[in-house]
Amino acid sequence: MFKDRIRSPELEGKVMTAQEAVAFFKDGMNVGMSGFTRAGDCKVMPRALAERAQTEQLKLNVVTGASLGNDSDGMMAEAGVLARRSPFQVDSVLRRHINEGKVLFTDQHLSLTVEHMRSGNLPAIDIAVIEAVAITETGAIVPTTSVGNSASFAQQAKQIIVELNLSMPVEMEGLHDIYVPEARPNRQPIELTDVDQRIGTTAIQVDPSRIVGIVVTDALDSPSSVLPPDEETQAIAGHIIEFLKGEVDAGRMSHSLLPLQVGIGTIANAVTYGLLDSPFTDLRMYSEVLQDSAIAMLDSGQLSFASASSLTLSAPKMAQFLEGLENYRDKLVLRPQEISNHPELVRRLGIIAINTALEFDIYGNVNSTHVCGTHMMNGIGGSGDFARNAHLSIFVSKSVAKDGAISSVVPMVSHVDHCEHDVAVLVSEWGLADLRGLAPRERARVIIEKCAHPDYRPALLDYLERASKRGGHTPHILEEALSWHVRFQQAGTMKQEQFQTQELATA
């Protein structure tokens, strides 16, 4: 039945149902699942695990590349399957379980998860569940729309279950470049010096005897839920384009710029779409995720090559991509996430990194993960991998949230994911703050003047003036530094005037 998909004769007899495959899992196991930003994720086994957990205790420590799709994380969380989860998620149900303390979540830089496993700092994988488009004659696994951590999971797992996805065309074989770094301390340099270079194999090489089951599916990836550009995201894109024009005019880069990394999400996707109307040509992307905007740029010819770890597309754009697969074959490559996000390569290639912030403070510290410092949103993802090592580290955010009740620019962030030393540029719809070479007091003024919403600028300037009178290299009024977040928790707004009005009304 699957001669073009299972080309290793010794594996033909390993096809089984998910209910049969679930018997390999034992309570307390460490499980690695394929999937990166809802792309190339295993789809059948999470449901089967959730069903088994209805009748017996089955708690697993689940590690992925990034987020899973098809509601898998929420399903497993509700069923009690997840004891621990890492390194990234976007599921609202799982998020609630994490913030209630029911699931222990380890938020990690995406380049580091399998590095820690390889060095023994984290437990090795007992079972790896990997989605594939095919298994080669030698038993090598051909991934689908993402690579993520699948290669390292499969190489170190005691047992492997392959989810063979018939909805993905066999012609996807050849899009991947599978390279896994050697163990330390004698590791050699990763010999990748250009975005379009290939240094590995087209499939994940494993001992086929460790493949204990093959489960067949035809489920599609969950489509991207990224919203289209709006007036504010277009303004952010415009500020970045003008800034990059200035870099070209100053002779710091050519009209082809340097390789781009753009994070996941609506704002980042809109910024990339904005580049379609820019004067830059022959652009290249070295990122972790390719969204709709990257495919649009490949179609326009403005983007000449794209390297990433996953394809996270809307349903129409995915259909277009699969239909025109031959046209994209020589224009993109999918790599393991520890290669797409590797600090050595980010520094060597000179990446322009554009990522999203939940909030940033007047000195340039960025919070990407925690609402009011305590409640996990999604995770740090790969933003830290790029921010610290990029040629330019740019963070973007709309200036306010919740209809203006929250300012994204605050006196002090409630949680720090990227400290001021790793942030070169901050952008909101109001403007762009170039922080390069500035001292903290200088950074504060330019951030407030360029990025803060006009409704919050006077209060931020007042805070800065009063803090500066107290002195210090980085002036703060400690008893007020987080008062904006406290005000929001108590009254649902960071605006002092509205808060005081509500206090009087209550009195």
Coordinates of C-alpha atoms in Angstrom, one line a residue:
M1 CA 0.0 0.0 0.0
F2 CA 2.8 2.5 0.9
K3 CA 5.6 1.4 -1.4
D4 CA 6.5 5.0 -2.3
R5 CA 6.3 6.0 1.4
I6 CA 7.9 3.0 3.2
R7 CA 10.8 2.0 1.1
S8 CA 12.6 -0.2 3.6
P9 CA 11.3 -3.8 3.3
E10 CA 12.1 -4.6 7.0
L11 CA 9.8 -1.8 8.1
E12 CA 6.7 -2.8 6.1
G13 CA 5.4 -5.0 8.9
K14 CA 5.7 -2.2 11.5
V15 CA 2.5 -0.4 10.3
M16 CA 0.0 -0.4 13.2
T17 CA -2.9 1.6 14.7
A18 CA -2.4 4.4 17.1
Q19 CA -4.1 2.3 19.8
E20 CA -1.5 -0.4 19.3
A21 CA 1.4 2.1 19.3
V22 CA 0.2 3.7 22.5
A23 CA 1.1 0.5 24.4
F24 CA 4.8 1.4 24.1
F25 CA 4.4 4.4 26.4
K26 CA 4.9 4.0 30.2
D27 CA 4.0 6.3 33.0
G28 CA 6.9 8.8 33.7
M29 CA 8.6 8.4 30.3
N30 CA 10.4 11.3 28.5
V31 CA 8.8 11.7 25.1
G32 CA 10.0 13.8 22.2
M33 CA 7.4 14.9 19.7
S34 CA 8.0 16.4 16.3
G35 CA 6.4 19.8 15.7
F36 CA 7.6 23.4 15.4
T37 CA 5.1 26.3 15.5
R38 CA 2.2 23.9 14.7
A39 CA 4.0 22.6 11.6
G40 CA 5.1 19.0 11.0
D41 CA 3.7 18.0 14.4
C42 CA 2.6 14.5 15.3
K43 CA -1.2 14.4 15.1
V44 CA -2.5 10.9 15.9
M45 CA -0.5 9.9 18.9
P46 CA -1.3 12.8 21.2
R47 CA -5.0 12.0 20.9
A48 CA -4.4 8.3 21.5
L49 CA -2.3 9.1 24.6
A50 CA -5.2 11.3 25.9
E51 CA -7.7 8.5 25.3
R52 CA -5.5 6.0 27.2
A53 CA -5.1 8.5 30.1
Q54 CA -8.9 8.3 30.6
T55 CA -8.6 4.8 31.9
E56 CA -5.2 4.6 33.6
Q57 CA -2.5 6.9 34.9
L58 CA -0.2 8.1 32.2
K59 CA 1.9 11.1 32.9
L60 CA 4.7 12.0 30.5
N61 CA 7.4 14.6 30.2
V62 CA 6.8 15.9 26.7
V63 CA 9.5 17.8 24.8
T64 CA 8.9 19.2 21.3
G65 CA 10.5 21.6 18.9
A66 CA 8.1 24.4 19.7
S67 CA 4.3 24.5 19.6
L68 CA 2.0 21.6 18.5
G69 CA -1.1 22.1 16.4
N70 CA -4.5 20.4 16.2
D71 CA -5.2 21.2 19.8
S72 CA -2.8 18.4 20.9
D73 CA -1.3 20.3 23.8
G74 CA -4.7 21.3 25.3
M75 CA -6.0 17.8 24.7
M76 CA -3.1 16.2 26.6
A77 CA -3.2 18.8 29.3
E78 CA -6.9 18.2 30.0
A79 CA -6.5 14.4 30.0
G80 CA -3.7 14.7 32.6
V81 CA -1.0 13.3 30.2
L82 CA 1.4 16.2 30.7
A83 CA 3.5 16.1 33.8
R84 CA 6.2 18.4 32.3
R85 CA 6.3 20.3 29.0
S86 CA 9.0 22.2 27.2
P87 CA 10.3 24.3 25.5
F88 CA 7.5 26.4 23.9
Q89 CA 3.7 26.3 23.5
V90 CA 0.8 28.5 22.3
D91 CA -2.3 26.5 23.4
S92 CA -4.7 28.4 25.6
V93 CA -5.8 25.3 27.6
L94 CA -2.2 24.2 28.3
R95 CA -1.4 27.8 29.2
R96 CA -4.1 27.7 31.9
H97 CA -2.8 24.5 33.3
I98 CA 0.8 25.9 33.4
N99 CA -0.3 29.0 35.2
E100 CA -2.4 27.0 37.6
G101 CA 0.7 24.9 38.4
K102 CA -0.9 21.7 37.0
V103 CA 1.7 21.3 34.3
L104 CA 5.4 22.1 35.0
F105 CA 6.7 24.1 32.1
T106 CA 10.3 24.7 31.2
D107 CA 10.7 27.8 29.0
Q108 CA 13.9 27.4 27.0
H109 CA 15.9 29.0 24.2
L110 CA 15.0 26.9 21.3
S111 CA 18.6 26.2 20.2
L112 CA 19.4 24.8 23.6
T113 CA 16.9 22.0 24.4
V114 CA 18.7 19.1 22.5
E115 CA 22.1 20.6 23.4
H116 CA 21.2 20.1 27.1
M117 CA 20.0 16.5 26.3
R118 CA 23.2 15.7 24.3
S119 CA 25.4 16.8 27.3
G120 CA 23.3 15.0 29.9
N121 CA 21.9 18.1 31.6
L122 CA 18.4 16.9 30.7
P123 CA 17.1 13.3 30.6
A124 CA 17.4 11.5 27.3
I125 CA 14.3 10.7 25.2
D126 CA 12.6 7.3 25.8
I127 CA 10.2 7.5 22.8
A128 CA 10.4 9.8 19.8
V129 CA 7.2 10.4 17.8
I130 CA 8.2 11.9 14.4
E131 CA 5.9 12.9 11.5
A132 CA 7.3 11.9 8.2
V133 CA 6.4 12.0 4.5
A134 CA 8.4 8.9 3.8
I135 CA 11.0 6.4 5.1
T136 CA 13.9 5.7 2.8
E137 CA 15.5 2.4 1.8
T138 CA 17.9 2.7 4.7
G139 CA 15.2 3.5 7.2
A140 CA 16.0 7.2 7.3
I141 CA 13.0 9.5 8.2
V142 CA 12.0 12.2 5.8
P143 CA 10.3 15.0 7.8
T144 CA 7.3 17.1 6.5
T145 CA 6.8 20.8 7.1
S146 CA 9.3 21.2 10.0
V147 CA 12.4 19.7 11.3
G148 CA 12.6 21.3 14.8
N149 CA 14.2 18.9 17.3
S150 CA 13.1 15.7 15.4
A151 CA 16.6 14.7 14.3
S152 CA 18.1 14.7 17.7
F153 CA 15.0 13.2 19.3
A154 CA 15.2 10.3 16.8
Q155 CA 18.9 9.8 17.1
Q156 CA 18.9 9.5 20.9
A157 CA 15.5 7.8 21.6
K158 CA 15.4 4.2 22.6
Q159 CA 12.3 3.7 20.5
I160 CA 10.8 5.6 17.6
I161 CA 7.2 5.8 16.3
V162 CA 6.8 7.4 12.9
E163 CA 3.5 9.1 11.9
L164 CA 3.4 8.7 8.2
N165 CA 1.4 11.6 6.8
L166 CA -0.3 10.9 3.5
S167 CA -1.6 14.4 3.1
M168 CA 2.0 15.6 2.5
P169 CA 3.4 15.0 -1.0
V170 CA 6.3 12.6 -1.4
E171 CA 8.0 15.4 -3.4
M172 CA 8.8 17.2 -0.1
E173 CA 11.8 14.9 0.1
G174 CA 14.9 17.0 -0.7
L175 CA 13.7 20.2 1.0
H176 CA 15.5 19.3 4.3
D177 CA 19.1 19.7 5.4
I178 CA 19.6 17.5 8.4
Y179 CA 22.8 18.3 10.3
V180 CA 23.4 17.5 14.0
P181 CA 26.4 19.0 15.8
E182 CA 29.0 16.7 17.3
A183 CA 29.2 16.2 21.1
R184 CA 31.4 18.6 23.1
P185 CA 34.2 19.3 23.9
N186 CA 35.8 18.3 20.6
R187 CA 33.1 19.7 18.3
Q188 CA 34.3 21.1 15.0
P189 CA 33.0 24.4 13.6
I190 CA 29.7 24.2 11.8
E191 CA 30.7 24.7 8.2
L192 CA 27.8 26.8 7.0
T193 CA 28.9 30.1 5.6
D194 CA 26.0 31.1 3.4
V195 CA 22.2 31.0 3.8
D196 CA 21.6 28.7 0.8
Q197 CA 24.4 26.3 1.7
R198 CA 23.6 22.6 2.5
I199 CA 25.8 20.7 5.0
G200 CA 23.8 17.6 5.9
T201 CA 21.5 14.9 4.5
T202 CA 17.9 15.1 3.2
A203 CA 16.6 12.7 5.8
I204 CA 17.1 11.8 9.5
Q205 CA 19.5 8.8 9.6
V206 CA 18.5 6.3 12.3
D207 CA 18.9 2.6 13.0
P208 CA 15.7 1.2 11.6
S209 CA 15.6 -1.5 14.3
R210 CA 14.6 1.3 16.7
I211 CA 11.5 2.2 14.7
V212 CA 8.9 0.1 16.6
G213 CA 5.8 1.4 14.9
I214 CA 4.5 3.3 11.9
V215 CA 1.1 5.0 12.3
V216 CA -0.6 6.3 9.2
T217 CA -2.4 9.7 9.1
D218 CA -3.7 12.1 6.5
A219 CA -4.3 15.1 8.9
L220 CA -3.1 18.5 7.8
D221 CA -1.1 21.0 9.9
S222 CA -3.2 23.5 11.8
P223 CA -3.3 26.6 9.6
S224 CA -1.6 29.7 10.8
S225 CA -3.9 32.1 12.7
V226 CA -1.8 35.2 12.1
L227 CA -4.0 38.2 11.3
P228 CA -3.4 40.4 8.2
P229 CA -1.5 43.6 8.5
D230 CA -3.3 46.6 10.0
E231 CA -2.6 50.3 10.2
E232 CA -0.4 50.0 13.2
T233 CA 1.6 47.0 12.0
Q234 CA 2.1 48.7 8.7
A235 CA 3.4 51.8 10.5
I236 CA 5.9 49.6 12.4
A237 CA 7.0 48.0 9.1
G238 CA 7.5 51.5 7.6
H239 CA 9.7 52.7 10.5
I240 CA 11.9 49.6 10.1
I241 CA 12.2 50.1 6.3
E242 CA 13.2 53.7 6.8
F243 CA 15.8 52.7 9.4
L244 CA 17.2 50.0 7.1
K245 CA 17.4 52.6 4.3
G246 CA 19.5 54.7 6.6
E247 CA 21.8 51.8 7.2
V248 CA 22.2 51.3 3.5
D249 CA 22.8 55.1 3.0
A250 CA 25.4 55.0 5.7
G251 CA 27.3 52.2 3.9
R252 CA 26.8 49.7 6.6
M253 CA 25.1 47.2 4.3
S254 CA 24.0 46.9 0.6
H255 CA 20.5 47.0 -0.9
S256 CA 20.4 43.3 -0.3
L257 CA 20.8 44.0 3.4
L258 CA 22.0 41.1 5.6
P259 CA 20.1 37.8 6.2
L260 CA 16.7 38.4 7.9
Q261 CA 15.2 36.6 10.9
V262 CA 11.6 37.4 11.6
G263 CA 9.8 35.9 14.6
I264 CA 6.4 34.3 14.6
G265 CA 3.2 36.3 14.9
T266 CA 1.0 39.0 13.4
I267 CA 3.4 41.9 13.9
A268 CA 6.4 40.1 12.6
N269 CA 4.5 38.7 9.6
A270 CA 3.3 42.3 8.8
V271 CA 6.8 43.6 8.9
T272 CA 7.9 41.1 6.3
Y273 CA 4.9 42.0 4.1
G274 CA 6.0 45.6 4.4
L275 CA 9.3 44.7 2.8
L276 CA 7.4 44.0 -0.5
D277 CA 7.1 47.8 -0.9
S278 CA 10.7 48.5 0.0
P279 CA 13.6 49.2 -2.4
F280 CA 15.6 46.2 -1.1
T281 CA 16.4 43.5 -3.6
D282 CA 17.9 39.9 -3.6
L283 CA 17.0 39.5 0.1
R284 CA 17.8 36.3 2.0
M285 CA 16.2 34.9 5.1
Y286 CA 17.8 32.8 7.8
S287 CA 15.0 32.3 10.3
E288 CA 13.3 29.7 12.4
V289 CA 9.8 30.0 10.8
L290 CA 8.6 30.9 7.3
Q291 CA 5.2 32.6 7.4
D292 CA 2.8 33.7 4.6
S293 CA 4.8 36.8 4.0
A294 CA 8.0 34.9 3.3
I295 CA 6.3 32.8 0.6
A296 CA 4.8 36.1 -0.9
M297 CA 8.3 37.5 -1.1
L298 CA 9.7 34.4 -2.7
D299 CA 6.9 34.7 -5.3
S300 CA 7.7 38.3 -6.0
G301 CA 11.4 37.5 -6.5
Q302 CA 12.4 40.0 -3.8
L303 CA 13.5 37.2 -1.5
S304 CA 16.0 35.0 -3.3
F305 CA 16.4 32.3 -0.7
A306 CA 14.9 31.3 2.7
S307 CA 16.3 29.0 5.3
A308 CA 14.2 28.0 8.4
S309 CA 13.1 25.1 10.6
S310 CA 9.4 25.2 9.7
L311 CA 6.7 26.3 7.4
T312 CA 3.8 27.9 9.3
L313 CA 1.3 29.0 6.7
S314 CA -2.4 29.8 6.4
A315 CA -4.5 27.2 4.6
P316 CA -4.6 29.0 1.3
K317 CA -0.8 29.7 1.3
M318 CA 0.0 26.1 2.3
A319 CA -2.2 24.9 -0.6
Q320 CA -0.4 27.2 -2.9
F321 CA 3.0 26.1 -1.6
L322 CA 2.3 22.4 -2.0
E323 CA 0.8 22.9 -5.5
G324 CA 3.9 24.8 -6.6
L325 CA 6.4 22.7 -4.7
E326 CA 8.7 22.3 -7.7
N327 CA 9.0 26.1 -8.0
Y328 CA 10.2 26.4 -4.4
R329 CA 12.6 23.5 -4.3
D330 CA 15.7 25.5 -5.1
K331 CA 14.6 28.6 -3.0
L332 CA 14.3 27.2 0.5
V333 CA 15.6 24.7 3.0
L334 CA 14.4 23.4 6.3
R335 CA 16.9 22.6 9.0
P336 CA 17.0 21.4 12.6
Q337 CA 16.2 24.3 15.0
E338 CA 19.6 24.1 16.8
I339 CA 21.1 24.9 13.4
S340 CA 18.6 27.6 12.3
N341 CA 19.0 29.2 15.7
H342 CA 22.7 28.4 16.4
P343 CA 24.6 31.4 17.9
E344 CA 27.7 30.5 15.9
L345 CA 25.8 30.8 12.7
V346 CA 23.7 33.9 13.7
R347 CA 26.9 35.7 14.6
R348 CA 28.8 34.6 11.4
L349 CA 26.0 35.4 9.0
G350 CA 25.3 38.8 10.5
I351 CA 21.6 38.4 11.0
I352 CA 19.1 41.2 11.2
A353 CA 16.7 39.8 13.9
I354 CA 13.2 41.2 14.2
N355 CA 11.2 39.8 17.2
T356 CA 8.1 40.7 19.2
A357 CA 7.9 42.0 22.7
L358 CA 5.0 41.9 25.2
E359 CA 6.4 45.0 26.8
F360 CA 9.7 46.9 27.2
D361 CA 10.9 49.4 29.7
I362 CA 12.4 52.9 29.3
Y363 CA 15.9 51.4 29.5
G364 CA 15.5 48.8 26.8
N365 CA 14.8 45.6 28.7
V366 CA 12.3 43.3 27.0
N367 CA 9.6 41.0 28.4
S368 CA 8.5 38.5 25.8
T369 CA 6.8 35.9 27.9
H370 CA 5.1 36.8 31.2
V371 CA 1.9 38.9 31.7
C372 CA 2.4 41.1 34.7
G373 CA 5.6 39.2 35.5
T374 CA 3.8 36.0 36.6
H375 CA 1.6 34.4 34.0
M376 CA 3.2 32.6 31.1
M377 CA 2.0 33.5 27.6
N378 CA 3.8 31.3 25.2
G379 CA 7.5 31.2 25.9
I380 CA 10.8 32.8 24.8
G381 CA 11.1 30.8 21.7
G382 CA 14.1 31.5 19.5
S383 CA 14.1 35.3 20.1
G384 CA 17.0 35.0 22.6
D385 CA 19.1 32.9 20.3
F386 CA 19.0 35.6 17.7
A387 CA 18.9 38.8 19.9
R388 CA 22.2 38.3 21.7
N389 CA 24.1 37.3 18.6
A390 CA 22.5 39.3 15.8
H391 CA 24.1 42.1 13.8
L392 CA 21.0 44.1 14.6
S393 CA 18.6 43.0 17.3
I394 CA 15.2 44.7 16.7
F395 CA 12.1 44.3 19.0
V396 CA 8.7 45.4 17.9
S397 CA 5.4 46.0 19.8
K398 CA 2.2 48.0 19.5
S399 CA 2.4 50.8 22.0
V400 CA -0.7 49.8 23.9
A401 CA -2.9 46.7 24.5
K402 CA -6.4 46.1 25.8
D403 CA -7.8 49.2 24.1
G404 CA -5.2 51.4 25.7
A405 CA -5.5 50.1 29.2
I406 CA -2.0 48.6 29.1
S407 CA 1.1 50.5 28.0
S408 CA 3.7 48.3 26.3
V409 CA 6.3 50.9 27.4
V410 CA 6.7 50.8 31.2
P411 CA 9.1 52.2 33.8
M412 CA 10.4 48.7 34.5
V413 CA 9.4 45.4 32.9
S414 CA 7.7 42.9 35.1
H415 CA 9.9 40.1 33.7
V416 CA 13.2 40.2 31.8
D417 CA 13.8 37.9 28.8
H418 CA 16.2 40.1 26.9
C419 CA 18.2 42.6 28.9
E420 CA 19.2 46.0 27.6
H421 CA 22.6 44.7 26.5
D422 CA 20.9 42.5 23.8
V423 CA 18.6 45.1 22.3
A424 CA 19.7 47.5 19.6
V425 CA 16.4 48.9 18.3
L426 CA 12.8 49.2 19.6
V427 CA 9.9 50.0 17.4
S428 CA 6.2 50.8 17.9
E429 CA 3.6 52.3 15.6
W430 CA 4.7 55.8 16.8
G431 CA 8.4 55.5 15.9
L432 CA 11.8 53.8 16.2
A433 CA 14.3 54.1 18.9
D434 CA 17.9 53.4 17.9
L435 CA 19.6 52.5 21.1
R436 CA 23.1 51.8 19.8
G437 CA 25.8 53.4 21.8
L438 CA 23.5 55.2 24.2
A439 CA 23.8 55.4 28.0
P440 CA 20.7 54.4 30.0
R441 CA 19.5 58.0 30.6
E442 CA 19.8 58.7 26.8
R443 CA 18.0 55.4 26.0
A444 CA 15.1 56.3 28.3
R445 CA 14.4 59.6 26.6
V446 CA 14.5 58.3 23.0
I447 CA 12.3 55.2 23.9
I448 CA 9.7 57.5 25.6
E449 CA 9.7 60.0 22.8
K450 CA 9.8 57.6 19.9
C451 CA 7.8 54.5 21.1
A452 CA 5.5 55.3 23.9
H453 CA 1.8 56.1 23.3
P454 CA 1.0 59.8 23.7
D455 CA -1.4 59.0 26.5
Y456 CA 1.5 57.5 28.6
R457 CA 4.4 59.7 27.6
P458 CA 3.8 62.4 30.3
A459 CA 3.7 59.9 33.1
L460 CA 6.8 58.1 31.8
L461 CA 8.7 61.4 31.5
D462 CA 7.6 62.4 35.0
Y463 CA 8.9 59.1 36.3
L464 CA 12.2 59.5 34.6
E465 CA 12.7 63.1 35.8
R466 CA 11.9 62.1 39.5
A467 CA 14.1 59.0 39.2
S468 CA 17.0 60.9 37.7
K469 CA 16.9 63.3 40.7
R470 CA 17.6 60.3 43.0
G471 CA 20.6 59.5 40.9
G472 CA 22.2 56.3 39.6
H473 CA 23.5 55.1 36.3
T474 CA 20.1 53.6 35.6
P475 CA 17.7 55.7 37.7
H476 CA 14.6 54.1 39.2
I477 CA 12.1 54.8 42.0
L478 CA 11.9 51.2 43.3
E479 CA 8.7 51.7 45.2
E480 CA 7.0 52.9 42.0
A481 CA 8.9 50.8 39.3
L482 CA 6.2 48.1 39.1
S483 CA 3.2 50.3 40.2
W484 CA 1.8 50.4 36.7
H485 CA 1.4 46.6 36.7
V486 CA -0.2 46.7 40.2
R487 CA -2.5 49.5 39.0
F488 CA -3.6 47.3 36.1
Q489 CA -4.2 44.3 38.3
Q490 CA -6.3 46.4 40.7
A491 CA -8.3 48.6 38.4
G492 CA -7.9 47.1 34.9
T493 CA -5.9 50.0 33.6
M494 CA -2.3 51.5 33.8
K495 CA -3.6 55.0 33.4
Q496 CA -3.2 56.9 36.6
E497 CA -6.1 59.3 36.0
Q498 CA -8.6 56.5 35.3
F499 CA -7.3 54.6 38.4
Q500 CA -7.8 57.6 40.6
T501 CA -11.3 58.2 39.2
Q502 CA -12.2 54.6 39.9
E503 CA -10.8 54.9 43.5
L504 CA -13.0 58.0 44.2
A505 CA -16.0 56.3 42.7
T506 CA -15.4 53.3 44.9
A507 CA -15.0 55.5 48.0

